[in-house]
Tab-separated table of N, CA and C in Angstrom:
chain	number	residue	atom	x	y	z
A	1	UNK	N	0.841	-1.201	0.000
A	1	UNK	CA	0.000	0.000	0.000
A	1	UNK	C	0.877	1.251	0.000
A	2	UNK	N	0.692	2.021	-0.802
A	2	UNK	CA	1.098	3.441	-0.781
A	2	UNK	C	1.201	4.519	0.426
A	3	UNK	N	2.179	4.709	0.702
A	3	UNK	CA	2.392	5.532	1.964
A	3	UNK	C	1.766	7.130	1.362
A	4	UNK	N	0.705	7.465	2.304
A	4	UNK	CA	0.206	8.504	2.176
A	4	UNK	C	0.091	9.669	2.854
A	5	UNK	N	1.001	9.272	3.893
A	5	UNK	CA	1.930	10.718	4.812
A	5	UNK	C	0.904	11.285	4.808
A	6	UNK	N	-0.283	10.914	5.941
A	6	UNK	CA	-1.190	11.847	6.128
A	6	UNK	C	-0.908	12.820	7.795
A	7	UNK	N	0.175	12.385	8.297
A	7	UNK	CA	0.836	13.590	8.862
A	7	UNK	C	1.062	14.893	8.146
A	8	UNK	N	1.394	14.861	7.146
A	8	UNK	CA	1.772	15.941	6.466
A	8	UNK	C	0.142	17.290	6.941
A	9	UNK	N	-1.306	16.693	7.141
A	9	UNK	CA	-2.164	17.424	7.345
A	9	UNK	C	-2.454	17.587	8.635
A	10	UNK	N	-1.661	17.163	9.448
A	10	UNK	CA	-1.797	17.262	11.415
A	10	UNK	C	-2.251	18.703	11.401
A	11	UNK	N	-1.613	19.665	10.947
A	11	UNK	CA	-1.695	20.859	11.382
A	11	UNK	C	-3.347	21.705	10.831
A	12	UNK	N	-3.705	21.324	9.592
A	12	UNK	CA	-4.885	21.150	9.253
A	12	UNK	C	-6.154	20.418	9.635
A	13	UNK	N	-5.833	19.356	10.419
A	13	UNK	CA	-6.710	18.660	11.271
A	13	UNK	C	-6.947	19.551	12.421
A	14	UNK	N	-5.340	20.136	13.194
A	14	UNK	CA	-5.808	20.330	14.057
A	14	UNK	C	-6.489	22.189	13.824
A	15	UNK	N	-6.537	23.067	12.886
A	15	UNK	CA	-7.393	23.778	12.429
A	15	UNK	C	-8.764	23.553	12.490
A	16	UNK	N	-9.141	22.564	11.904
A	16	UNK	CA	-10.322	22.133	11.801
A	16	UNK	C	-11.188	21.932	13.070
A	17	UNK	N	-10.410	21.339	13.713
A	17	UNK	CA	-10.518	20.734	15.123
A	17	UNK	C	-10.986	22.128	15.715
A	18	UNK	N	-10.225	23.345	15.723
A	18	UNK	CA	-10.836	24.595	16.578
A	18	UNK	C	-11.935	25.521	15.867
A	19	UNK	N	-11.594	25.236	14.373
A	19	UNK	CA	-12.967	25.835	14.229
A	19	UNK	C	-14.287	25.479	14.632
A	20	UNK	N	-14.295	23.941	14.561
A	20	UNK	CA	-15.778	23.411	15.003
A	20	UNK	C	-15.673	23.223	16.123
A	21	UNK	N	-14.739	23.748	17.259
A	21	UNK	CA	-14.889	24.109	18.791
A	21	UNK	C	-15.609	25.603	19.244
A	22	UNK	N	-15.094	26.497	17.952
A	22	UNK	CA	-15.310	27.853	17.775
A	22	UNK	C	-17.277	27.991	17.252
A	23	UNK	N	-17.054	27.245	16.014
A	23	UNK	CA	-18.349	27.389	15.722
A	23	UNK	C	-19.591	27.205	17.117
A	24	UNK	N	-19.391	25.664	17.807
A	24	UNK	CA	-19.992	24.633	18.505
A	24	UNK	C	-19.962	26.258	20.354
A	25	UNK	N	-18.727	26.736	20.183
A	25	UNK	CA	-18.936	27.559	21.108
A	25	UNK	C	-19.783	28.611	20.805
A	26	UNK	N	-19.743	29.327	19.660
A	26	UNK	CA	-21.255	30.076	19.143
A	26	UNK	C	-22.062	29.804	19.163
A	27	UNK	N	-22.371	28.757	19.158
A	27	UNK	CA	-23.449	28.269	18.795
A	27	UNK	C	-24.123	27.904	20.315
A	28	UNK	N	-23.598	27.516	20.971
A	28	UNK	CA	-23.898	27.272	23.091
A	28	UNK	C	-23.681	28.521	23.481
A	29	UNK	N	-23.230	29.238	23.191
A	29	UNK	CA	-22.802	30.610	23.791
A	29	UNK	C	-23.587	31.798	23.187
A	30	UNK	N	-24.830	31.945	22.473
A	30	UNK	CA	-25.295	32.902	21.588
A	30	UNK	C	-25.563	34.030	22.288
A	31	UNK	N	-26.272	33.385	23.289
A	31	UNK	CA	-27.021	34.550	24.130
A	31	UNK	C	-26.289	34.997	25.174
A	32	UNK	N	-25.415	34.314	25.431
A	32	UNK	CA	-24.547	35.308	26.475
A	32	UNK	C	-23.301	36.366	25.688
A	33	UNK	N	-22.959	35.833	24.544
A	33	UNK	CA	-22.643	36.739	23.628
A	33	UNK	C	-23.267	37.645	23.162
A	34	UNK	N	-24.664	37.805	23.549
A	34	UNK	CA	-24.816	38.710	22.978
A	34	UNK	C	-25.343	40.044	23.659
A	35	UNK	N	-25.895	39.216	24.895
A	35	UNK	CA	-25.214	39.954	26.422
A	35	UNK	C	-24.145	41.134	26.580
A	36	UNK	N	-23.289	40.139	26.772
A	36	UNK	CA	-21.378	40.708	26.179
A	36	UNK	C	-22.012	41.773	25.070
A	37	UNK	N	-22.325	41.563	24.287
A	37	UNK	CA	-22.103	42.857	23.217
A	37	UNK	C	-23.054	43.981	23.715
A	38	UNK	N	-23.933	43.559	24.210
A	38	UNK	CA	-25.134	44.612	24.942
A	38	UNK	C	-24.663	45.486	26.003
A	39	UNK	N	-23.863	44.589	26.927
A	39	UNK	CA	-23.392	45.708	27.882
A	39	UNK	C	-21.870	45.996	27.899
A	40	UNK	N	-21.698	45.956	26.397
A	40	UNK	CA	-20.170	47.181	25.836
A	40	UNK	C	-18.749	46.450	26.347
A	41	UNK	N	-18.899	44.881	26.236
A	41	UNK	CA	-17.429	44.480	26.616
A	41	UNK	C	-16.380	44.167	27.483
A	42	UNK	N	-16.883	45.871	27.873
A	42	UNK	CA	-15.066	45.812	28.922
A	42	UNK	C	-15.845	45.158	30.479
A	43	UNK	N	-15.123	44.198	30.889
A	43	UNK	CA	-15.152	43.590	32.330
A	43	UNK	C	-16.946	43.105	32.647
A	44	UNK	N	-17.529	42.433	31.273
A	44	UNK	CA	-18.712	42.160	31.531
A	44	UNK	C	-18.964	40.225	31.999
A	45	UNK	N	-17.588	40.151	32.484
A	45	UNK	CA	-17.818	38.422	32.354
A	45	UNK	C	-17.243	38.016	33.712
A	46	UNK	N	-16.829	38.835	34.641
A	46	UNK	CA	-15.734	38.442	35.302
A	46	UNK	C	-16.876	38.307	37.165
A	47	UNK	N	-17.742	38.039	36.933
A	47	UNK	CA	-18.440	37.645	37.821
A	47	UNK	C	-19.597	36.676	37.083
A	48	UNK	N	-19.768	36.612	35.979
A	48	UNK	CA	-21.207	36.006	35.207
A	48	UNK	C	-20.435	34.633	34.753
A	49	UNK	N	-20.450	33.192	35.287
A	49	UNK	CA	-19.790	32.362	34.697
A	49	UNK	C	-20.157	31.643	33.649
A	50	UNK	N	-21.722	31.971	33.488
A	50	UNK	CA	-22.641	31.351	32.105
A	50	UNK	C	-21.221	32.782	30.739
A	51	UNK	N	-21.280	33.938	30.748
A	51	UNK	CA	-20.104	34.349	29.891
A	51	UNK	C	-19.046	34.172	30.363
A	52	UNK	N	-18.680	33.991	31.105
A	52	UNK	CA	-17.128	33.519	31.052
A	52	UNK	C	-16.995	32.211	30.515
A	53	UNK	N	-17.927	31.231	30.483
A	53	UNK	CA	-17.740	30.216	30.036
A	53	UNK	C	-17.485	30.510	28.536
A	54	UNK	N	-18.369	30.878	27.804
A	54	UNK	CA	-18.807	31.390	26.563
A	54	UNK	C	-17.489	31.608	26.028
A	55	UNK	N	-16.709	33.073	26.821
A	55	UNK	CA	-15.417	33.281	26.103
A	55	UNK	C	-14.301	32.734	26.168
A	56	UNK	N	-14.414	31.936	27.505
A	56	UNK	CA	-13.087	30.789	27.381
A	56	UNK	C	-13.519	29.595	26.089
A	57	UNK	N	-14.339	29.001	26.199
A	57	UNK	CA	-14.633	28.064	25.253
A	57	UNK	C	-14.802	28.912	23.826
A	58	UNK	N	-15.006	30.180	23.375
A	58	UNK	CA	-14.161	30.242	22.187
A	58	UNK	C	-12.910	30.305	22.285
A	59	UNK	N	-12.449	31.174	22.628
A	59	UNK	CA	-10.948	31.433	22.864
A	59	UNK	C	-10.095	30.456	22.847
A	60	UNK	N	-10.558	29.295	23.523
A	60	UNK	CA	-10.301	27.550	23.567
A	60	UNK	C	-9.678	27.415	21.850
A	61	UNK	N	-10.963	27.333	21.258
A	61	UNK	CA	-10.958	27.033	20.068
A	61	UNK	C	-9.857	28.118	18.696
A	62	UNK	N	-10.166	29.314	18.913
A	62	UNK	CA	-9.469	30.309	18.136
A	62	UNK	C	-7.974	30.063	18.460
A	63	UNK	N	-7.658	29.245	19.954
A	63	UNK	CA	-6.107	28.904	20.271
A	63	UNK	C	-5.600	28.025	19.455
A	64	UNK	N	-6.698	26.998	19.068
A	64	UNK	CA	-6.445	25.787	18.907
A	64	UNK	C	-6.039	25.652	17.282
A	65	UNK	N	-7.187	26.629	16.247
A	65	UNK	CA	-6.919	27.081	15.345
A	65	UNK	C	-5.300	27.932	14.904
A	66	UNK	N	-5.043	28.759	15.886
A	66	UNK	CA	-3.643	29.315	15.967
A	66	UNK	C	-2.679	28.190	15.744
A	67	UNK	N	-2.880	27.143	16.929
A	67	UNK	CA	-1.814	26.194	16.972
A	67	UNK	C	-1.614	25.354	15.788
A	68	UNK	N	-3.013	24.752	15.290
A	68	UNK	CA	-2.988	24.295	14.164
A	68	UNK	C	-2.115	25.065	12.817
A	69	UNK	N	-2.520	26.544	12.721
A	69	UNK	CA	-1.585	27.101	11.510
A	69	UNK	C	0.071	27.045	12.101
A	70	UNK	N	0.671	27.124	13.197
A	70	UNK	CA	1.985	27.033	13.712
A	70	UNK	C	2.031	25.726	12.840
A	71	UNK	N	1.294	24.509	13.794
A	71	UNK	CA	1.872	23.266	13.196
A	71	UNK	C	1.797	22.951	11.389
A	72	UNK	N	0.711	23.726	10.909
A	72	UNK	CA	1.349	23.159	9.319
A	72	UNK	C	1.626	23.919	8.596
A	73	UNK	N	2.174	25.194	9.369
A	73	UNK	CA	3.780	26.200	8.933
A	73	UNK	C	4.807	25.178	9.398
A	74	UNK	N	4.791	24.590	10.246
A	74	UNK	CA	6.222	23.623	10.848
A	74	UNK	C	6.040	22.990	9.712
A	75	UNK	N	5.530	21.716	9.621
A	75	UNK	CA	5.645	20.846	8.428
A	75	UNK	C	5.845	21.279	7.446
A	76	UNK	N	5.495	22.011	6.584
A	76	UNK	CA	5.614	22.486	5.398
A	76	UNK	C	6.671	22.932	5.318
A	77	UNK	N	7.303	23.280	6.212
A	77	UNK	CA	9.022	24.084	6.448
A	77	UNK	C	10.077	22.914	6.613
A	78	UNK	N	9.716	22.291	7.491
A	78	UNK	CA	10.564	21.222	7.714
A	78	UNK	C	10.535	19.855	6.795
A	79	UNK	N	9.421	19.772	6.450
A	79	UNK	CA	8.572	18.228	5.437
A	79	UNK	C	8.997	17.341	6.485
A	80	UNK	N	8.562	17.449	7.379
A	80	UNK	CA	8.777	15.964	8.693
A	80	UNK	C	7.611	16.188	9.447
A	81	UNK	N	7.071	14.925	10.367
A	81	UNK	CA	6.105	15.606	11.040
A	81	UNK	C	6.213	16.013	12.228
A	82	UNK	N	5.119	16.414	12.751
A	82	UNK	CA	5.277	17.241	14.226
A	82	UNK	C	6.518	16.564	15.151
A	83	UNK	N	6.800	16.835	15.964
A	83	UNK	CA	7.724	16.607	17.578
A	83	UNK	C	7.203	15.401	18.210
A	84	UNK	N	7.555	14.163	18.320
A	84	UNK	CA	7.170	13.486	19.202
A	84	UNK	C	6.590	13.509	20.481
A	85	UNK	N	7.217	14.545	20.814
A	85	UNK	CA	6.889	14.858	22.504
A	85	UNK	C	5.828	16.046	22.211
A	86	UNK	N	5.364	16.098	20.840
A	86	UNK	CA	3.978	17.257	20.897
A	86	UNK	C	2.938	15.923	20.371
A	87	UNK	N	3.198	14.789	19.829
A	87	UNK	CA	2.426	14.333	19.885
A	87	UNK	C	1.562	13.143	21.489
A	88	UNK	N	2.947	12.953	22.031
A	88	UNK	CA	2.704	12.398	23.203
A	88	UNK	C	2.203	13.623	24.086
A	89	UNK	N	2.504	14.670	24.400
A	89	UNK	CA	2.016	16.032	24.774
A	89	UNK	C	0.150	15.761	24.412
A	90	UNK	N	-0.187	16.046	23.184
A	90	UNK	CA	-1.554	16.149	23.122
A	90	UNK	C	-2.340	13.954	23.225
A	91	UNK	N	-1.521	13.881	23.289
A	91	UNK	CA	-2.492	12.176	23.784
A	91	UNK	C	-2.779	12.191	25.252
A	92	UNK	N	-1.667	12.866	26.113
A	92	UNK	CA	-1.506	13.207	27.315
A	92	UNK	C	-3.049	13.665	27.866
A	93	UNK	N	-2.874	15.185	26.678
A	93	UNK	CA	-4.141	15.712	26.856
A	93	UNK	C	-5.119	15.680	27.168
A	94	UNK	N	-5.543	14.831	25.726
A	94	UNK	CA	-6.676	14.208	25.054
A	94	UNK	C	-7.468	13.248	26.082
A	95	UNK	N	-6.490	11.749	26.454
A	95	UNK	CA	-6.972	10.840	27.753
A	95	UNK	C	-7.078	11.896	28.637
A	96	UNK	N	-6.771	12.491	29.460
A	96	UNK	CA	-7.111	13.684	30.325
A	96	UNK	C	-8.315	13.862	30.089
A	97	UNK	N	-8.711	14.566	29.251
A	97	UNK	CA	-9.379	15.425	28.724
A	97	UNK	C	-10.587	14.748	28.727
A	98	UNK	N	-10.907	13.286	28.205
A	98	UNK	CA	-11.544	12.567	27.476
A	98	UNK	C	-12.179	11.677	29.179
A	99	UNK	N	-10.931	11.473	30.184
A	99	UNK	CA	-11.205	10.938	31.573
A	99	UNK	C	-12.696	12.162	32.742
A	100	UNK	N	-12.123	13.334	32.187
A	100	UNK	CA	-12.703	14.286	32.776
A	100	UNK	C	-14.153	14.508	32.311
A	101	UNK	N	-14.183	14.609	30.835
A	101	UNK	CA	-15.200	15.140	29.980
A	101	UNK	C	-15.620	14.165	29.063
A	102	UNK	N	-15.933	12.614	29.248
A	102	UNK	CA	-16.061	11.974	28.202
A	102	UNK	C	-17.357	12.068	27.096
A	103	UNK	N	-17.946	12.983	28.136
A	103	UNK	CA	-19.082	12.660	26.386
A	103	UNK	C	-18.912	14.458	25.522
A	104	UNK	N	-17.417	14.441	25.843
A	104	UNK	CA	-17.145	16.523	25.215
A	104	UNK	C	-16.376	15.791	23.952
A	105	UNK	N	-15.657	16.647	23.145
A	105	UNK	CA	-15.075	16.867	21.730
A	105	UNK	C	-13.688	16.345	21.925
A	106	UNK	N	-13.094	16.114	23.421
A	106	UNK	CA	-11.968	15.662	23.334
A	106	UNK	C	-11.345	14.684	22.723
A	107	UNK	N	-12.194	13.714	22.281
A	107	UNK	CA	-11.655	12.549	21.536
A	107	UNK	C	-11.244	12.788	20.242
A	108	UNK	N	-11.669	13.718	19.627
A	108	UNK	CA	-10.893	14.514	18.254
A	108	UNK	C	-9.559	14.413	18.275
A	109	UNK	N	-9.264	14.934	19.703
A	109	UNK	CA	-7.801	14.938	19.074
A	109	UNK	C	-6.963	13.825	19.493
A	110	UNK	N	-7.699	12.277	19.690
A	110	UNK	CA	-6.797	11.421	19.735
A	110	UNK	C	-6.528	10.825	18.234
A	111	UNK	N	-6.842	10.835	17.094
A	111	UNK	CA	-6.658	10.697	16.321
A	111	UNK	C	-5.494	11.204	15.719
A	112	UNK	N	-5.307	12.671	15.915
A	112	UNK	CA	-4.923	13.818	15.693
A	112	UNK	C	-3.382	12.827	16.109
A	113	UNK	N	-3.191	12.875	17.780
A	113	UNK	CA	-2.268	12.248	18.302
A	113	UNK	C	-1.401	11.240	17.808
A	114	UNK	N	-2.234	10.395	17.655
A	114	UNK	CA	-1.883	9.086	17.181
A	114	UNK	C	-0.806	9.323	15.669
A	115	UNK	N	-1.437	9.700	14.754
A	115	UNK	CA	-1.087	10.366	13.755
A	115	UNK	C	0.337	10.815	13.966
A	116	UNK	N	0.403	11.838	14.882
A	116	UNK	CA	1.859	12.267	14.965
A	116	UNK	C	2.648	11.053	15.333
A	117	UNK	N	2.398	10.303	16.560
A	117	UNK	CA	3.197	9.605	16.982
A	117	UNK	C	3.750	8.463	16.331
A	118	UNK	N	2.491	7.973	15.506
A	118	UNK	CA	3.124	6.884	14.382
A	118	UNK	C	3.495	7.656	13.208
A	119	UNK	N	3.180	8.491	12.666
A	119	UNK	CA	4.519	9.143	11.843
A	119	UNK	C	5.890	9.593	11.977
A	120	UNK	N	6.265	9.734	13.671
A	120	UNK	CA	7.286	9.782	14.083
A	120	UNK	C	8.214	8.206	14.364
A	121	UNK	N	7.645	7.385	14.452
A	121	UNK	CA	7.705	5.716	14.434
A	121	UNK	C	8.537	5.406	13.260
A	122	UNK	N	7.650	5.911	12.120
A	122	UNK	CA	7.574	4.984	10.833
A	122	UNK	C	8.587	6.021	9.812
A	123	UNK	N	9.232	7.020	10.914
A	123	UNK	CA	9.992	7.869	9.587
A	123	UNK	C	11.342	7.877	10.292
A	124	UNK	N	11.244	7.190	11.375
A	124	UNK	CA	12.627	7.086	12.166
A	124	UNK	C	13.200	5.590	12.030
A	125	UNK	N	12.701	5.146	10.772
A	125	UNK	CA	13.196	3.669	10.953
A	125	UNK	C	14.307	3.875	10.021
C-alpha cells in the first residue's frame, strides 16, 4: 500500500478541530454573547460564569486554530512531522481530557495524536 503521509495534514486537522470548537462555542454561547455585546465588553464576564464560560470556550478554540496554523507552517518548512513529545504532549491531553469530559469533543484529538506519533515511528526507521 502506498504511503500517504497523512501527517503531512496534522496541522490542518488540528485547524479544523478549533474551528468546530469555535463554531460549537457560538453556537452554546449565543445569548450570552450577545449579552457581552449589549453591555459594551469591557469587564462584563468576570463575575457572570454562564459568559465567562462562553469566552473561554471560544478562545479555547481560536487557540487551537492558531496552533494548528503554527503546526502546518512547521511541516511544510521542515517536510517531517510534528515533535514526538507534541504528539505524546496532546495524547496526554486528550486521555485527560476525554477521563474528565467523556461525552465533550476531546476525543478529536486522539486521532490527531496518534497520527503524529506513528509518523514519528515509521519515519525514524
Amino acid at each position: 500500500m502506498k504511503n500517504r503521509k497523512i501527517w503531512k495534514y496534522s496541522g490542518i486537522f488540528l485547524v479544523a478541530t478549533g474551528i468546530l470548537h469555535t463554531i460549537v462555542a457560538i453556537a452554546l454561547g449565543k445569548e450570552a454573547f450577545l449579552k457581552i455585546i449589549q453591555d459594551g465588553l469591557y469587564n462584563v464576564a468576570s463575575l457572570d460564569y454562564t459568559r465567562a464560560f462562553a469566552i473561554w470556550f471560544f478562545i479555547c478554540g481560536i487557540f487551537i486554530i492558531l496552533l494548528g496554523q503554527v503546526l502546518h507552517h512547521y511541516i511544510k518548512k521542515e517536510q517531517k512531522p510534528a515533535p514526538l513529545s507534541f504528539g505524546y504532549s496532546l495524547l496526554i491531553f486528550t486521555i485527560f481530557g476525554c477521563v474528565v469530559e467523556p461525552g465533550s469533543g476531546f476525543w478529536l484529538f486522539l486521532p490527531q495524536a496518534l497520527i503524529i506519533i506513528l509518523a514519528n515511528k515509521n519515519t525514524s526507521r
